Short mmCIF file of N, CA, C and O in Angstrom, two decimals:
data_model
loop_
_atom_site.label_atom_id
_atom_site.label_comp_id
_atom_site.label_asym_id
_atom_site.label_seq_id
_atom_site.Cartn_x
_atom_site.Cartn_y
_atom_site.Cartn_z
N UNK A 1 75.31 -67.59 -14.09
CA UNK A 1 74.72 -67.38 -15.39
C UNK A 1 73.23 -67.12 -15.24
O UNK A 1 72.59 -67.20 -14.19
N UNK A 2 72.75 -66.76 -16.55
CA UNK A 2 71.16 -66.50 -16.08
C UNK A 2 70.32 -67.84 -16.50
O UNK A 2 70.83 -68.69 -17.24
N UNK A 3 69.11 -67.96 -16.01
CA UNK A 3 68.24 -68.91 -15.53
C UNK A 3 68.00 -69.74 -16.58
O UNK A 3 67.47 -70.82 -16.28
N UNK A 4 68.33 -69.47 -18.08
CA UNK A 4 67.98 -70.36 -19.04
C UNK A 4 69.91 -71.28 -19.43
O UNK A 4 70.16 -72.30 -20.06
N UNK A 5 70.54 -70.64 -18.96
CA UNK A 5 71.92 -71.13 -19.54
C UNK A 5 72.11 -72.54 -18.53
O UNK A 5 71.21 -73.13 -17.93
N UNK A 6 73.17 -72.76 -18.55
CA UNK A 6 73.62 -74.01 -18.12
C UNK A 6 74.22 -73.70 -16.40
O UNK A 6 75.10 -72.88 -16.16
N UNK A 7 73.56 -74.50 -15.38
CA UNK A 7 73.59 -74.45 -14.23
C UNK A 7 74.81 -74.23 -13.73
O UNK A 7 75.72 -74.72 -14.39
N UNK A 8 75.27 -73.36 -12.30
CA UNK A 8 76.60 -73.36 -12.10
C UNK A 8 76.74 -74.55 -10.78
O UNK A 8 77.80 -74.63 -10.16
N UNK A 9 75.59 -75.41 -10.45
CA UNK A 9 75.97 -76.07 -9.62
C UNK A 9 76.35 -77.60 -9.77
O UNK A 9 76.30 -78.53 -8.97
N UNK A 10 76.74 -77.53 -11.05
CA UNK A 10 77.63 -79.04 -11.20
C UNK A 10 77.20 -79.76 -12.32
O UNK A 10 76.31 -79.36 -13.08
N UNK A 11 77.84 -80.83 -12.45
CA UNK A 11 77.14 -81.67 -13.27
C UNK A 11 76.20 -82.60 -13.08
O UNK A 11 75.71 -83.20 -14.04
N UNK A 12 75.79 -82.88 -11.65
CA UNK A 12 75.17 -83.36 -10.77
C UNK A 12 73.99 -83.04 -11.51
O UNK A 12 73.63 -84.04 -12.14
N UNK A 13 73.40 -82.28 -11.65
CA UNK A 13 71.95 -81.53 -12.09
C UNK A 13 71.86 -81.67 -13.64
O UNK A 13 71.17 -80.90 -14.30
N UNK A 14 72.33 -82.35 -14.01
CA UNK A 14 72.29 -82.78 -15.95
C UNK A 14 72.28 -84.48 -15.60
O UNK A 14 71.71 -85.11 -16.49
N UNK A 15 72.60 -84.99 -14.93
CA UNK A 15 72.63 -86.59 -13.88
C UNK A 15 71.17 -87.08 -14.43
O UNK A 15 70.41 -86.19 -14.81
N UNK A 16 70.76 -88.34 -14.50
CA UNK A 16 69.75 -89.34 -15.04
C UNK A 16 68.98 -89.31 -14.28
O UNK A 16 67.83 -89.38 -14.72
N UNK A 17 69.16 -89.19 -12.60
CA UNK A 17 68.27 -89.34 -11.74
C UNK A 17 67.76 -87.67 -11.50
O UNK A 17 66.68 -87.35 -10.99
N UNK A 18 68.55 -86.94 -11.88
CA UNK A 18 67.74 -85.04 -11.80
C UNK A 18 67.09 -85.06 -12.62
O UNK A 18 65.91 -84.77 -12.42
N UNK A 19 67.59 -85.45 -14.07
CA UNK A 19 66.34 -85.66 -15.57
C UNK A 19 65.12 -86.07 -15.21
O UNK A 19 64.11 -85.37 -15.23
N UNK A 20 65.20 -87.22 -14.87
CA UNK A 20 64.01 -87.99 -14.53
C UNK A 20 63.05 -87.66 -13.59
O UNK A 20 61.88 -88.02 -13.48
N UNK A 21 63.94 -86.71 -12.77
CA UNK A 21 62.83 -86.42 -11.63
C UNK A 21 62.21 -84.93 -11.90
O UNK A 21 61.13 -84.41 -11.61
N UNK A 22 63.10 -84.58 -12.43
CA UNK A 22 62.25 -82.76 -13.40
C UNK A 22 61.12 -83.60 -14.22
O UNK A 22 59.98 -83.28 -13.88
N UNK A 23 61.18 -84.52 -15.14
CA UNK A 23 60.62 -85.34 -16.15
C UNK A 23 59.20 -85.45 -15.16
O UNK A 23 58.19 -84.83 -15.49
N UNK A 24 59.23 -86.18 -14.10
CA UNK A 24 58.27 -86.62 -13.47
C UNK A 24 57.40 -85.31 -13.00
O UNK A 24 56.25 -85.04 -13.35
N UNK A 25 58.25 -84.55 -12.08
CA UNK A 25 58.01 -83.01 -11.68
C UNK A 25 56.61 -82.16 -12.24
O UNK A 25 55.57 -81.77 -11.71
N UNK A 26 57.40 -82.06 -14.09
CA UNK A 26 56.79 -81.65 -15.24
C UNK A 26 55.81 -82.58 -15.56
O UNK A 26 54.84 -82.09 -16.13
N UNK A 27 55.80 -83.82 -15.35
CA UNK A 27 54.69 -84.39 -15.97
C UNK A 27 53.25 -84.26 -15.05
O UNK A 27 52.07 -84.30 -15.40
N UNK A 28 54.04 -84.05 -13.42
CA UNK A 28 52.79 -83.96 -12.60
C UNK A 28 51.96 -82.74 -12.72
O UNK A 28 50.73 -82.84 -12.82
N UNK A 29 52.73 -81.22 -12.70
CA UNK A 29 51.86 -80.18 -13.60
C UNK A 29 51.22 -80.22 -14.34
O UNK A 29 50.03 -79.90 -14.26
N UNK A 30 52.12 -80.86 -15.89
CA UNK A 30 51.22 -80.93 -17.17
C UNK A 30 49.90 -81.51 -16.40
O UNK A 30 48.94 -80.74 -16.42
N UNK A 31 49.68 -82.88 -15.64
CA UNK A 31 48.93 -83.93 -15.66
C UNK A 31 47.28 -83.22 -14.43
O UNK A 31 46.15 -83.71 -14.40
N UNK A 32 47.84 -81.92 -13.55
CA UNK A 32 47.31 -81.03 -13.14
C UNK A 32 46.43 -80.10 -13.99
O UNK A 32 45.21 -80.08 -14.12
N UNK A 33 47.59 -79.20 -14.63
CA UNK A 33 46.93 -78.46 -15.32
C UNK A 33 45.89 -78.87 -16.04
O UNK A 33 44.88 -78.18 -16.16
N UNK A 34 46.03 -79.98 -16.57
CA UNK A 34 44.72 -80.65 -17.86
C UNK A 34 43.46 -80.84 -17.12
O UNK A 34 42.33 -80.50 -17.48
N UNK A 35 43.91 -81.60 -15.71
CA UNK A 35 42.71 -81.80 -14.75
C UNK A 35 41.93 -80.55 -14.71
O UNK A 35 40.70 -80.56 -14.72
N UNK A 36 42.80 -79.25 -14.66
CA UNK A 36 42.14 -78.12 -14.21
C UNK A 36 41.35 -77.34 -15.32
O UNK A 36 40.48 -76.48 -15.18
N UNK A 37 41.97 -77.95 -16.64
CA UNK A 37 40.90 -77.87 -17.76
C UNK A 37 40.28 -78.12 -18.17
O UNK A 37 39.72 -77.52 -19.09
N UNK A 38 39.91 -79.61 -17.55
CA UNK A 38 38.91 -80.38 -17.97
C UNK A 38 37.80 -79.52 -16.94
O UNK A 38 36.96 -78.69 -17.29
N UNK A 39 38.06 -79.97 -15.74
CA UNK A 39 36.93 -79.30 -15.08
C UNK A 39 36.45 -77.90 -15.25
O UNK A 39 35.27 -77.61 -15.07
N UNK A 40 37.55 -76.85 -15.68
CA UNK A 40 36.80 -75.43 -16.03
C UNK A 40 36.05 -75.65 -17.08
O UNK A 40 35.05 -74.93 -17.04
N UNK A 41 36.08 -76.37 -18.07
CA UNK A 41 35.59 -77.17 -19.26
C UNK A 41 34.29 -77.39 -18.65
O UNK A 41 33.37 -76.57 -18.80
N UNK A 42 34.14 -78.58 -17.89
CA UNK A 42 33.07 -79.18 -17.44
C UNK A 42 31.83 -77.82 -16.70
O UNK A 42 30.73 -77.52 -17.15
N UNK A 43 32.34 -77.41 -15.83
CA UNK A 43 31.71 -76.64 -15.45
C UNK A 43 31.17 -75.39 -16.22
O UNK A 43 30.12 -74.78 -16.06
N UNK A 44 32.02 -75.21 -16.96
CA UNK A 44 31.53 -74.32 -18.00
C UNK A 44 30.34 -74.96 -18.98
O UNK A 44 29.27 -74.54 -19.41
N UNK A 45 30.70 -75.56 -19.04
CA UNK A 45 29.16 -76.38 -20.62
C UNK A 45 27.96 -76.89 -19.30
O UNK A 45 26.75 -76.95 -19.55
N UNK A 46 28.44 -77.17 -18.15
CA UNK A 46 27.33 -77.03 -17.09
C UNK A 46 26.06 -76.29 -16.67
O UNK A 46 24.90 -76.60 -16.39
N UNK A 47 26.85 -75.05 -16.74
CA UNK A 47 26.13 -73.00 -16.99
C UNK A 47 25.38 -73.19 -18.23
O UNK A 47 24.19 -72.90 -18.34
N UNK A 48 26.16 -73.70 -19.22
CA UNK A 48 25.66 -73.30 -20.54
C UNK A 48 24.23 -73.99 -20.84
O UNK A 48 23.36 -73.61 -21.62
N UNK A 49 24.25 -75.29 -19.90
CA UNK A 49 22.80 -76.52 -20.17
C UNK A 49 21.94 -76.08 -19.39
O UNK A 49 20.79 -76.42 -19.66
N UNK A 50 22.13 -75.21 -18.21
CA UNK A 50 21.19 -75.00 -16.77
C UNK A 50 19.84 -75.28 -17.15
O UNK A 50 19.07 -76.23 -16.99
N UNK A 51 19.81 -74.19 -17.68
CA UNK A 51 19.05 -73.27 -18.53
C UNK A 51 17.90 -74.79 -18.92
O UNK A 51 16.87 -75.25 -18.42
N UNK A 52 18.73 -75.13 -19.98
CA UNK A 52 17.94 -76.26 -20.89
C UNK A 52 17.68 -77.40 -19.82
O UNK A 52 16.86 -78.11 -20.39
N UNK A 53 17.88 -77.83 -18.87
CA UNK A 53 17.67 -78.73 -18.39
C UNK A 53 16.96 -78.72 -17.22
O UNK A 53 16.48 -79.78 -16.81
N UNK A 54 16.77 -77.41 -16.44
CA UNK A 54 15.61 -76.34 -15.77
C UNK A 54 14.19 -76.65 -16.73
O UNK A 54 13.14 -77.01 -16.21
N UNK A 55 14.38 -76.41 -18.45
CA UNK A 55 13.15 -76.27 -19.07
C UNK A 55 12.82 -78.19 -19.52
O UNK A 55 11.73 -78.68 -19.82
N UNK A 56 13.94 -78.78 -19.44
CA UNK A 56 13.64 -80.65 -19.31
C UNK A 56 12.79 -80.57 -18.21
O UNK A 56 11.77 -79.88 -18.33
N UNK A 57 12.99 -81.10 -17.22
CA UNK A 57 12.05 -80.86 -16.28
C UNK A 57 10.91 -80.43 -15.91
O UNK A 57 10.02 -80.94 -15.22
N UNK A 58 11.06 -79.05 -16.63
CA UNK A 58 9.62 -79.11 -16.21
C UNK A 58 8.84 -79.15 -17.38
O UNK A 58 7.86 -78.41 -17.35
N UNK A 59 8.99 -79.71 -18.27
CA UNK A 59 8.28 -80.08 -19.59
C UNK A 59 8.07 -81.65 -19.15
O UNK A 59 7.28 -82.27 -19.86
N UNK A 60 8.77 -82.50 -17.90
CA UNK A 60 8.38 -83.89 -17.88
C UNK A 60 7.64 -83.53 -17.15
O UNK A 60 6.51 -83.92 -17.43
N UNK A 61 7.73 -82.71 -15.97
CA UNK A 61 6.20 -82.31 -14.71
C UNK A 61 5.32 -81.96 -15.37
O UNK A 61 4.25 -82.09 -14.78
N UNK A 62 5.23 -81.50 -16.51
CA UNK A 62 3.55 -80.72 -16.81
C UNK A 62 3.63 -81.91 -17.97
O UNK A 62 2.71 -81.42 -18.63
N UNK A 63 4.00 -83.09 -18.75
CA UNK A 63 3.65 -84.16 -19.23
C UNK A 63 3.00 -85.10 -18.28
O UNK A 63 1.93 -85.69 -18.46
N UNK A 64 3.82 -85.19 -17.20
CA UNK A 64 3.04 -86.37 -16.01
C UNK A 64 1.76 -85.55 -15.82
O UNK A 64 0.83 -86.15 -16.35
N UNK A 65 1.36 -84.41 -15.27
CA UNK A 65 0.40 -83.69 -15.45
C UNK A 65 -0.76 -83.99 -16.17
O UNK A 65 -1.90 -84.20 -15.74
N UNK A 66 -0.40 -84.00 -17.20
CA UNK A 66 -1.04 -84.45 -18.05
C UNK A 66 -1.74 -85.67 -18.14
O UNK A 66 -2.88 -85.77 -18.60
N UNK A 67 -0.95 -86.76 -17.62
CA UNK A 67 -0.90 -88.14 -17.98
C UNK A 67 -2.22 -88.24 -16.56
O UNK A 67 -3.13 -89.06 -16.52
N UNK A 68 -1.93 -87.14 -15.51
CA UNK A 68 -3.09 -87.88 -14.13
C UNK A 68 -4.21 -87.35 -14.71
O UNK A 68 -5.27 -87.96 -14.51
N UNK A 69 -4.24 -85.85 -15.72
CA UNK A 69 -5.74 -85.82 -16.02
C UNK A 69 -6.09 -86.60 -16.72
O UNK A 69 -7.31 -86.72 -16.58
N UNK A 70 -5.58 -87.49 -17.68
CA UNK A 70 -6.13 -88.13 -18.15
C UNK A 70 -6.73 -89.40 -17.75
O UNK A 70 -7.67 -90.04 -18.23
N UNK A 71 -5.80 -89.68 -16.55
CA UNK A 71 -6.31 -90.64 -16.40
C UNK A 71 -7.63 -90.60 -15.06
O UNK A 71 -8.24 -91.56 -14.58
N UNK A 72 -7.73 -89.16 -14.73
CA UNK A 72 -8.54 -88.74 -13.92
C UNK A 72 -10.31 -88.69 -14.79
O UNK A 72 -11.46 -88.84 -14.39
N UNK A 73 -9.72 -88.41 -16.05
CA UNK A 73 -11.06 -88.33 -17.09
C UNK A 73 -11.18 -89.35 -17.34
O UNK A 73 -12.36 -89.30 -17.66
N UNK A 74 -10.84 -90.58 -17.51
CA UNK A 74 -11.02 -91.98 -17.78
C UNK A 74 -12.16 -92.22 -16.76
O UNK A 74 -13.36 -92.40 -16.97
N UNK A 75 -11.46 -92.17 -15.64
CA UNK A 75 -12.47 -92.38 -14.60
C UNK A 75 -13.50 -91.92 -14.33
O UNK A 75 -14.21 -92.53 -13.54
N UNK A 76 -14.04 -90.39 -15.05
CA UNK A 76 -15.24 -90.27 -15.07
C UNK A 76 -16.05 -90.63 -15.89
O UNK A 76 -17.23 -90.79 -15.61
N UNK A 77 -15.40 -90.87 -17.41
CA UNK A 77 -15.83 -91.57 -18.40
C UNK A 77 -16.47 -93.18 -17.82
O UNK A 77 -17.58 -93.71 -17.73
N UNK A 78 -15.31 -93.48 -17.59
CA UNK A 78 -15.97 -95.27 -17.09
C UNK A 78 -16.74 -94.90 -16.19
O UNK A 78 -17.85 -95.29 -16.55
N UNK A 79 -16.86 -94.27 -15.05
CA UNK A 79 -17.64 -94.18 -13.67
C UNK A 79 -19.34 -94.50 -14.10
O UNK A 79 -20.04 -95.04 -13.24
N UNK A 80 -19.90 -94.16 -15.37
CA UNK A 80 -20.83 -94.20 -15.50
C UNK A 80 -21.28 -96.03 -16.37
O UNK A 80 -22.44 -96.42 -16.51
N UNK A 81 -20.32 -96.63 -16.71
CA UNK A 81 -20.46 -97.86 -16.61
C UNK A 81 -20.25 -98.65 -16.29
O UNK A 81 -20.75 -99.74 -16.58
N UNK A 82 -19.03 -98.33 -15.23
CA UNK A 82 -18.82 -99.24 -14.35
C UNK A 82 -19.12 -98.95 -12.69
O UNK A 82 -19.13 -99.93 -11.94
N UNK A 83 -19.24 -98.22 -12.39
CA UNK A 83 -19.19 -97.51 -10.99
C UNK A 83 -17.92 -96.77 -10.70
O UNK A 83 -16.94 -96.93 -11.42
N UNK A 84 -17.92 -95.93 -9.61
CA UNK A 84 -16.81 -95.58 -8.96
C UNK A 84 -15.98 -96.46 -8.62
O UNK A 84 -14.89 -95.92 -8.79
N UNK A 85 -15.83 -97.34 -8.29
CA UNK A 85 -14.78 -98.50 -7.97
C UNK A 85 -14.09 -98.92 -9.01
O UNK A 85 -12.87 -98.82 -9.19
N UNK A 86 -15.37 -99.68 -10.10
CA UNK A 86 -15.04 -100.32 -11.09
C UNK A 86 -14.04 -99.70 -11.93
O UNK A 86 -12.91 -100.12 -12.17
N UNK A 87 -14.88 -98.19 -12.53
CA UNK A 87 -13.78 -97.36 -13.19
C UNK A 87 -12.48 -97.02 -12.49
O UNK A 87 -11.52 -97.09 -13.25
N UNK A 88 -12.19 -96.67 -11.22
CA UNK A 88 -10.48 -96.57 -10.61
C UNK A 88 -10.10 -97.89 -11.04
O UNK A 88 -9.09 -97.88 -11.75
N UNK A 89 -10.66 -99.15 -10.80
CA UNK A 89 -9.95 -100.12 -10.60
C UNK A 89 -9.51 -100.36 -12.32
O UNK A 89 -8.37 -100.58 -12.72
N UNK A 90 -10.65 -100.26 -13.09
CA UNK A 90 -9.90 -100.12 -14.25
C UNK A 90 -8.95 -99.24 -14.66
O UNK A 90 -7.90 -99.40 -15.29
N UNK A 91 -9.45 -98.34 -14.22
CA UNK A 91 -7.95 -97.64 -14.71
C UNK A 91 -6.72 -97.94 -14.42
O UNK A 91 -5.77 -98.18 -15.17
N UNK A 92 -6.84 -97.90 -12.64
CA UNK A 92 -5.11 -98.33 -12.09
C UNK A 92 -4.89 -99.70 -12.45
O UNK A 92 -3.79 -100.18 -12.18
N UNK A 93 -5.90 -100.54 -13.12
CA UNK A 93 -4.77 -101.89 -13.49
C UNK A 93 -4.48 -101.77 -15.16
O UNK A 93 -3.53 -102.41 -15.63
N UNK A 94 -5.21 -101.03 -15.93
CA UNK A 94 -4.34 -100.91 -16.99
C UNK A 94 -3.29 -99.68 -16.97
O UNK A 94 -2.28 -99.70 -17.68
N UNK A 95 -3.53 -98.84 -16.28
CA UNK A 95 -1.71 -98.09 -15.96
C UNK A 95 -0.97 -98.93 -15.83
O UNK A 95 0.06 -99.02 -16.49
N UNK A 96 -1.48 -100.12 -14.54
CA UNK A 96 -0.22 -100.60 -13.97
C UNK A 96 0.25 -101.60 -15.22
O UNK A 96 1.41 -101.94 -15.41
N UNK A 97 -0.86 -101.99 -16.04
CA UNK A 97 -0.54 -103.01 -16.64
C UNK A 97 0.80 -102.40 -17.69
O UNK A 97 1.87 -102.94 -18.00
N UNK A 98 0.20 -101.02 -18.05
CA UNK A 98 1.48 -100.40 -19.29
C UNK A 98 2.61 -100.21 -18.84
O UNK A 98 3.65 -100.36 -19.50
N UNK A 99 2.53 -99.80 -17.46
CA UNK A 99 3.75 -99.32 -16.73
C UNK A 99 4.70 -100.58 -16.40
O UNK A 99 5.92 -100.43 -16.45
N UNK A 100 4.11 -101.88 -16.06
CA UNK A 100 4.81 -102.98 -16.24
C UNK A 100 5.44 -103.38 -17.32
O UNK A 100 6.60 -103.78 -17.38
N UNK A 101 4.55 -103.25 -18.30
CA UNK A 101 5.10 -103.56 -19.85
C UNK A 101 6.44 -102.47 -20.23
O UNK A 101 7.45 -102.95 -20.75
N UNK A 102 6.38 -101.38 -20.01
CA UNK A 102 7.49 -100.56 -20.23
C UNK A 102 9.10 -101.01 -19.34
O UNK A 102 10.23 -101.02 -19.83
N UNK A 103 8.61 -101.39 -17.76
CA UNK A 103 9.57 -101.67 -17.40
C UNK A 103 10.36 -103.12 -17.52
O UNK A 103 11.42 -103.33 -16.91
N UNK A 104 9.71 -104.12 -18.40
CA UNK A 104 9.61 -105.21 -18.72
C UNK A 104 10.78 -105.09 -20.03
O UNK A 104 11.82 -105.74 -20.13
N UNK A 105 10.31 -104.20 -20.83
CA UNK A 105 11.38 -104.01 -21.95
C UNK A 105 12.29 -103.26 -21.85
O UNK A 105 13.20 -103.40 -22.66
N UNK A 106 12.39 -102.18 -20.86
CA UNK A 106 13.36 -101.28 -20.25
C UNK A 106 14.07 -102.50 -19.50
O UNK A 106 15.14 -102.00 -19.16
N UNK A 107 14.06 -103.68 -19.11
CA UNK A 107 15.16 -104.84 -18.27
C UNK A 107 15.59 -105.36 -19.33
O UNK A 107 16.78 -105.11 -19.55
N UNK A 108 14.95 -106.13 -20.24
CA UNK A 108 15.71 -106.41 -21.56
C UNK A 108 16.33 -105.68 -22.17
O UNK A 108 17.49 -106.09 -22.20
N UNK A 109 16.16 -104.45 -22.89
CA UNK A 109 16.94 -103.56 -23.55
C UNK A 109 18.47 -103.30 -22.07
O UNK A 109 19.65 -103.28 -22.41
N UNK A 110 18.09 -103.16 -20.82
CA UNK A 110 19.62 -102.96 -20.12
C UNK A 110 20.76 -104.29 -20.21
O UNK A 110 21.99 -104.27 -20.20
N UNK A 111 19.73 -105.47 -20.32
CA UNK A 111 20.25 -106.53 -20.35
C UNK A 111 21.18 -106.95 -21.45
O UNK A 111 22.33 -107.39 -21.38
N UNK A 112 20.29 -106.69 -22.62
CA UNK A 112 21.20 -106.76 -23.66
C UNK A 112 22.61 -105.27 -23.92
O UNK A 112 23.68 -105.34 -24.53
N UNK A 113 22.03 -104.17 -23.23
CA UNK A 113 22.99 -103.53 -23.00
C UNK A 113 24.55 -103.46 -22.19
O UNK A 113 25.58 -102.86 -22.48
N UNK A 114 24.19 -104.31 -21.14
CA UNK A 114 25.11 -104.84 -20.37
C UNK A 114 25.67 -106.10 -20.69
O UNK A 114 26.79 -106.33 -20.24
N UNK A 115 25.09 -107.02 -21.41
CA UNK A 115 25.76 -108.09 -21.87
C UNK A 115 27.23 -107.94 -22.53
O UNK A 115 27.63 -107.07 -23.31
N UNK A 116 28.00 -109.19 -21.91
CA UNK A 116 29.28 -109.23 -21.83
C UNK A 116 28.90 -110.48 -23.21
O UNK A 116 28.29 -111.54 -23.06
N UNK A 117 29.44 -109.97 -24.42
CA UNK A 117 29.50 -110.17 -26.01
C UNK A 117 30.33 -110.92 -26.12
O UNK A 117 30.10 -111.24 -27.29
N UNK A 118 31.31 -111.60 -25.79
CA UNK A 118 32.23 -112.94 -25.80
C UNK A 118 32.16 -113.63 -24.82
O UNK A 118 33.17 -113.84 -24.16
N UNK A 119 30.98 -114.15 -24.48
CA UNK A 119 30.75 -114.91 -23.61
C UNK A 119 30.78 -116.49 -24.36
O UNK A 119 29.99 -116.82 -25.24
N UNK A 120 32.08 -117.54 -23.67
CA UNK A 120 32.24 -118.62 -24.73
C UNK A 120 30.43 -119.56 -24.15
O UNK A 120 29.79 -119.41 -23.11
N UNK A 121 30.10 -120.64 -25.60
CA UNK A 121 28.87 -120.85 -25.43
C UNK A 121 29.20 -122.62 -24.88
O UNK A 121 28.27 -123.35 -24.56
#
């Protein structure tokens, strides 16, 4: 018979254990194919961000940029009342001081992000 009608090799092949294993067969394709759509998926909206995330970058490099002239002009600003020393040293300890403070609340905010919420008291 032809390929959609009913098999000529028995009844063997309509059997619980042939079902089940076409069943499985078919499910491993389906369970393929999706993989293979997710990722053409993925890679596709990938191409589509390049672009935008090429221009992230370098909008944070020319912000840090920014951030050393300024703090390069600080230092000439102070240099004249404090000295050359005085003014670096002021400067790099209130960077460091902000830059601590940021990463100070950047550990709390992960903390409370990661916190496990039924924790008995």
């Amino acid at each position: 018979m032809d390929e959609d009608g009913p098999s000529e090799e028995g009844p063997e092949d309509d059997s619980i254990v042939a079902l089940f294993a076409r069943l499985v067969d078919d499910a491993e394709r389906f369970v393929r194919a999706e993989l293979k759509l997710y990722r053409a998926t993925l890679f596709a909206r990938l191409v589509e961000v390049r672009s935008a995330v090429i221009m992230l970058l370098a909008s944070l490099f020319l912000a840090q940029s920014a951030m050393i002239a300024l703090l390069v002009g600080l230092i000439v600003i102070l240099r004249q009342q404090l000295g050359a020393i005085g003014a670096t040293a002021a400067v790099f300890g209130g960077s460091m001081a902000i830059a601590g403070l940021l990463a100070w609340v950047a550990m709390i905010k992960i903390r409370q992000a990661t916190d496990i919420k039924d924790k008995p008291r």
